[in-house]
PDB file of C-alpha atoms in Angstrom:
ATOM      1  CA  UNK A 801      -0.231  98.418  91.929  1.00  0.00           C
ATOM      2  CA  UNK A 802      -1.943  95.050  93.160  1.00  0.00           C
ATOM      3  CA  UNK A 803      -2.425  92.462  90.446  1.00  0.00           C
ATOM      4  CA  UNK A 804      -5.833  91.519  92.038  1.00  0.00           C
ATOM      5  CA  UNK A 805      -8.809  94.013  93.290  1.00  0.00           C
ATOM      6  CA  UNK A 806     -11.994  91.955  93.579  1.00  0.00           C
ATOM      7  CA  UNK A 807     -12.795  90.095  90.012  1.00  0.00           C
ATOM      8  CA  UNK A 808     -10.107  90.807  88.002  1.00  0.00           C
ATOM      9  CA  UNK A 809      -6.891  89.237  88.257  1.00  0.00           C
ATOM     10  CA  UNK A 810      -3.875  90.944  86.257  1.00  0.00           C
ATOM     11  CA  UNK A 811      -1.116  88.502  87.027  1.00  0.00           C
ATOM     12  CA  UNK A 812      -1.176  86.670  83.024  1.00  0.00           C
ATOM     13  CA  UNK A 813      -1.009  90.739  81.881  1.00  0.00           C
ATOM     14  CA  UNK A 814       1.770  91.417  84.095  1.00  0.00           C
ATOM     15  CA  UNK A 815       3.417  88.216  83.292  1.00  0.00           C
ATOM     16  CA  UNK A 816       3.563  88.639  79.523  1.00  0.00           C
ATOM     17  CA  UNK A 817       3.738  92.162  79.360  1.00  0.00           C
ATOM     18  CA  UNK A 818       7.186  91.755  81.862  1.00  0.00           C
ATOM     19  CA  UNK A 819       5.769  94.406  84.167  1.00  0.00           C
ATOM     20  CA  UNK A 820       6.551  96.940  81.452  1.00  0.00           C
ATOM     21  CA  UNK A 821       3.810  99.318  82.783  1.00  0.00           C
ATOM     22  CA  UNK A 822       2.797 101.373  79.156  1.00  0.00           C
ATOM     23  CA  UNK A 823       2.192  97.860  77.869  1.00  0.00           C
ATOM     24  CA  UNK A 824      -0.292  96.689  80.707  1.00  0.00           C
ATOM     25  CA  UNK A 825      -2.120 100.219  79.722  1.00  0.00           C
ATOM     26  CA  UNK A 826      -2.248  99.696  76.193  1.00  0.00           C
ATOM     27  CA  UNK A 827      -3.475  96.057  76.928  1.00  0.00           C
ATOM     28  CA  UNK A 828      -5.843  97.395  79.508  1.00  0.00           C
ATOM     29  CA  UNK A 829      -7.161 100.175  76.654  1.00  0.00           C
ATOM     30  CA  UNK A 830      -7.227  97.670  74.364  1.00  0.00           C
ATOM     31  CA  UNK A 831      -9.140  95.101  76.816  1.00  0.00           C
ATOM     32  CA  UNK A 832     -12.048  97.732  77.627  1.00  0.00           C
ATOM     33  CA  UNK A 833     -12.158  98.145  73.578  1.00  0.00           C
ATOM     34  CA  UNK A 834     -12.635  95.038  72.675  1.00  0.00           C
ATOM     35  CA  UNK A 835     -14.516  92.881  75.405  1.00  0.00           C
ATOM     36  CA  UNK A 836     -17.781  94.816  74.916  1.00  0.00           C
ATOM     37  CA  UNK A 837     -17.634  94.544  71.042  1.00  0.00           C
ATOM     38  CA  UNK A 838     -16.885  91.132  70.991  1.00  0.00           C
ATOM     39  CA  UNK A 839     -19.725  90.161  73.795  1.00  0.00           C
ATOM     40  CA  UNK A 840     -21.780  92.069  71.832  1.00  0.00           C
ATOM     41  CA  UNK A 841     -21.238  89.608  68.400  1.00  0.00           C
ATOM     42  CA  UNK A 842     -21.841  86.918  70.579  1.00  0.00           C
ATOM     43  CA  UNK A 843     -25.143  88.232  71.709  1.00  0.00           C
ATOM     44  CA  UNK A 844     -26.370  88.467  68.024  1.00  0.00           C
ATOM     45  CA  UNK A 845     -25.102  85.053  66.952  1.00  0.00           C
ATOM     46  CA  UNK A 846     -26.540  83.513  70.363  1.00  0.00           C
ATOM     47  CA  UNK A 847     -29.860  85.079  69.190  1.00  0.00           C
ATOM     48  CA  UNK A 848     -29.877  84.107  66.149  1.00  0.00           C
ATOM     49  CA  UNK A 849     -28.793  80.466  66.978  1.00  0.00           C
ATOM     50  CA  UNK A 850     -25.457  80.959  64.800  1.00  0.00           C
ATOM     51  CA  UNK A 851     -24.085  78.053  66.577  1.00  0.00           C
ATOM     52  CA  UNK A 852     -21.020  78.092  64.353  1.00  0.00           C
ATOM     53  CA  UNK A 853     -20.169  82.027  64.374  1.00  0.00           C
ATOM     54  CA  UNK A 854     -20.868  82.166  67.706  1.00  0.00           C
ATOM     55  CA  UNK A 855     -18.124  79.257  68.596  1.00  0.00           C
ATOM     56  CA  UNK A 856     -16.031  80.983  66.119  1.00  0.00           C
ATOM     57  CA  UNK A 857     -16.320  84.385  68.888  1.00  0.00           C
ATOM     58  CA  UNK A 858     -15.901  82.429  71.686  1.00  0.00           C
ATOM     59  CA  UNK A 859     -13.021  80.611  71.065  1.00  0.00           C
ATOM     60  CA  UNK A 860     -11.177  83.624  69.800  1.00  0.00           C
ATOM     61  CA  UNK A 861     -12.264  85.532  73.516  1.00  0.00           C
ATOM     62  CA  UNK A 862     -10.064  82.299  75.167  1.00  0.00           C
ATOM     63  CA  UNK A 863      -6.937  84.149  74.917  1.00  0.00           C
ATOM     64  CA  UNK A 864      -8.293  87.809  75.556  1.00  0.00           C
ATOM     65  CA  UNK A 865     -10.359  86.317  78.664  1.00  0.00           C
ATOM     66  CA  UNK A 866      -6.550  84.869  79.937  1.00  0.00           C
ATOM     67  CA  UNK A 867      -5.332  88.245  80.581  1.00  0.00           C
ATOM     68  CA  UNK A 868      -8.316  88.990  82.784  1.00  0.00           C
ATOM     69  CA  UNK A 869      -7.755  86.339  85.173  1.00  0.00           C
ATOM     70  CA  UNK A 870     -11.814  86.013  86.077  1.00  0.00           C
ATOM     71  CA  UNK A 871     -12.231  82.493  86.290  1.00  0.00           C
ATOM     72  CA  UNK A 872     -16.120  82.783  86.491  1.00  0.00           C
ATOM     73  CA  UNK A 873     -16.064  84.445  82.680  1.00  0.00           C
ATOM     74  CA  UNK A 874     -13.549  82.215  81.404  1.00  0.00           C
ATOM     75  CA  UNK A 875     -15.442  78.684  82.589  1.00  0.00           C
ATOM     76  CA  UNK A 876     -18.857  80.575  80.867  1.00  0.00           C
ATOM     77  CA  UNK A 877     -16.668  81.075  77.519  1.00  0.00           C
ATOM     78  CA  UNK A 878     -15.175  78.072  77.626  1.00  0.00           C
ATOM     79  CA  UNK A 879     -18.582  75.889  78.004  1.00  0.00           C
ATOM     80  CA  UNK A 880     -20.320  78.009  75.422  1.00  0.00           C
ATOM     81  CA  UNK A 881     -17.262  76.937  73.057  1.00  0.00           C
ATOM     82  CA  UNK A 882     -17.684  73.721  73.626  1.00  0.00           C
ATOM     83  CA  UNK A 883     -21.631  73.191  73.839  1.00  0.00           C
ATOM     84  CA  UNK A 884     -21.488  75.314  70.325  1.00  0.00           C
ATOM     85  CA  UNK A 885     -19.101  73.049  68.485  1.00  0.00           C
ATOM     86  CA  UNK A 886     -21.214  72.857  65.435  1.00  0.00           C
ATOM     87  CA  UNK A 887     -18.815  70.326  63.933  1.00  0.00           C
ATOM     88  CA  UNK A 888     -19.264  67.838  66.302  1.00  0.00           C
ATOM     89  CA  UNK A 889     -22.943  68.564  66.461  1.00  0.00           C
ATOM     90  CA  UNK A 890     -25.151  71.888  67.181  1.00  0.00           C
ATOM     91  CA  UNK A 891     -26.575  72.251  70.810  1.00  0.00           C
ATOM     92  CA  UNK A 892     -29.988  70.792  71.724  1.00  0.00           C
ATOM     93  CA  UNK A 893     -31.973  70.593  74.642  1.00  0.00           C
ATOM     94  CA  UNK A 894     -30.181  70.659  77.677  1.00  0.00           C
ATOM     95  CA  UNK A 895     -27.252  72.168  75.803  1.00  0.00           C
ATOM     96  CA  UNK A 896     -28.861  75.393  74.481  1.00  0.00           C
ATOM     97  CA  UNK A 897     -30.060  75.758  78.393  1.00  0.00           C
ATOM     98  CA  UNK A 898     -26.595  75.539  79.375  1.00  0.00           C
ATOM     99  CA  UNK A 899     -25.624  78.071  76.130  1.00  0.00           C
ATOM    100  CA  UNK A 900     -27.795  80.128  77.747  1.00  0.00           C
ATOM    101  CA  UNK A 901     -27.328  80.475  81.045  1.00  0.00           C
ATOM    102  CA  UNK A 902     -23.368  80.582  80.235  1.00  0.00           C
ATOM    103  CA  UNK A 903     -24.595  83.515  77.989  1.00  0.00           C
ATOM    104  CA  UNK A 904     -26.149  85.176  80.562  1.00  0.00           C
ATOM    105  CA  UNK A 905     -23.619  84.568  83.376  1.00  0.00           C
ATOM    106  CA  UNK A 906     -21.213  86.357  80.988  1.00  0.00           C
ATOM    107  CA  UNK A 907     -23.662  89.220  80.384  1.00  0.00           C
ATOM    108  CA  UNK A 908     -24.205  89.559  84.196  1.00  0.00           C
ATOM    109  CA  UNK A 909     -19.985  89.445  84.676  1.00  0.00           C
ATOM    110  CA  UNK A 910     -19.283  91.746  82.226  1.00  0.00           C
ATOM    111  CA  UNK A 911     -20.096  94.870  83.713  1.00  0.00           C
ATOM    112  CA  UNK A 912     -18.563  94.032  86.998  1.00  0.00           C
ATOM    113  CA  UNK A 913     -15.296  93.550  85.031  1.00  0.00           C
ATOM    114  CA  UNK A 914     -15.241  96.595  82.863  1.00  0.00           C
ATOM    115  CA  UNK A 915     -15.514  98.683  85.452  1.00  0.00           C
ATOM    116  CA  UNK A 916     -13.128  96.828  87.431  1.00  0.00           C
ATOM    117  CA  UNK A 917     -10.406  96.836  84.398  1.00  0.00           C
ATOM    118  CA  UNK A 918     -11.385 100.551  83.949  1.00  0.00           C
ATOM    119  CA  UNK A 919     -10.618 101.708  87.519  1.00  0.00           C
ATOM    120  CA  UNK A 920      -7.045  99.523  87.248  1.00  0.00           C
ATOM    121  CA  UNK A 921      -6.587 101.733  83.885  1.00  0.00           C
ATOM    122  CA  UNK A 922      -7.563 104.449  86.062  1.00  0.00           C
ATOM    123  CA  UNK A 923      -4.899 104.064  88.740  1.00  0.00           C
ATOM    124  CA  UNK A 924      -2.036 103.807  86.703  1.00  0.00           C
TER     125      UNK A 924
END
């Protein structure tokens, strides 16, 4: 099975799960779970200009986003963890544009990824 089709790129899976090809399902299962629920949390927060939740989401999606290998989604999650750093100082102006186009870059990836991940599940 290839490691890349068009978005998705499985190679970090593969890698950690030693090509042990149950695992990669399980992670792929648990990938399809998960990345719609968690998006979904970050919607709400973003919404409700939860600055500090919403980094809290984001920065735990880092190291689900690795095994995805979509570099697009991961530079999106990584900016909106870093532009929501409430510690530092909550995002203002050009910052919650940024938040928000990052946001919606992620929403418009999404898709195109689950179904991607879903049709690797598929094929195994």
């Amino acid at each position: 099975m290839p490691t890349t089709v068009n978005i998705v790129n499985l190679d970090y899976l593969k890698l950690m799960t030693d090509g042990d090809e149950e695992m990669e399902q399980t992670m792929l299962e648990m990938l399809l779970s998960e990345l719609p629920e968690e998006f979904e949390k970050m919607e709400a927060l973003h919404a409700a200009h939860d600055w500090q939740d919403l980094n809290k989401v984001s920065h735990k999606m880092k190291s689900t986003l690795a095994f995805i290998g979509n570099e697009d989604l991961t530079n999106a999650n990584l900016k909106i963890e870093q532009l929501t750093k409430v510690a530092e100082r909550p995002p203002v102006g050009e910052d919650i544009n940024v938040v928000n186009d990052m946001m919606q870059q992620f929403g418009a990836l999404l898709p195109k990824v689950m179904k991607e991940l879903k049709q690797l599940l598929d094929s195994y």
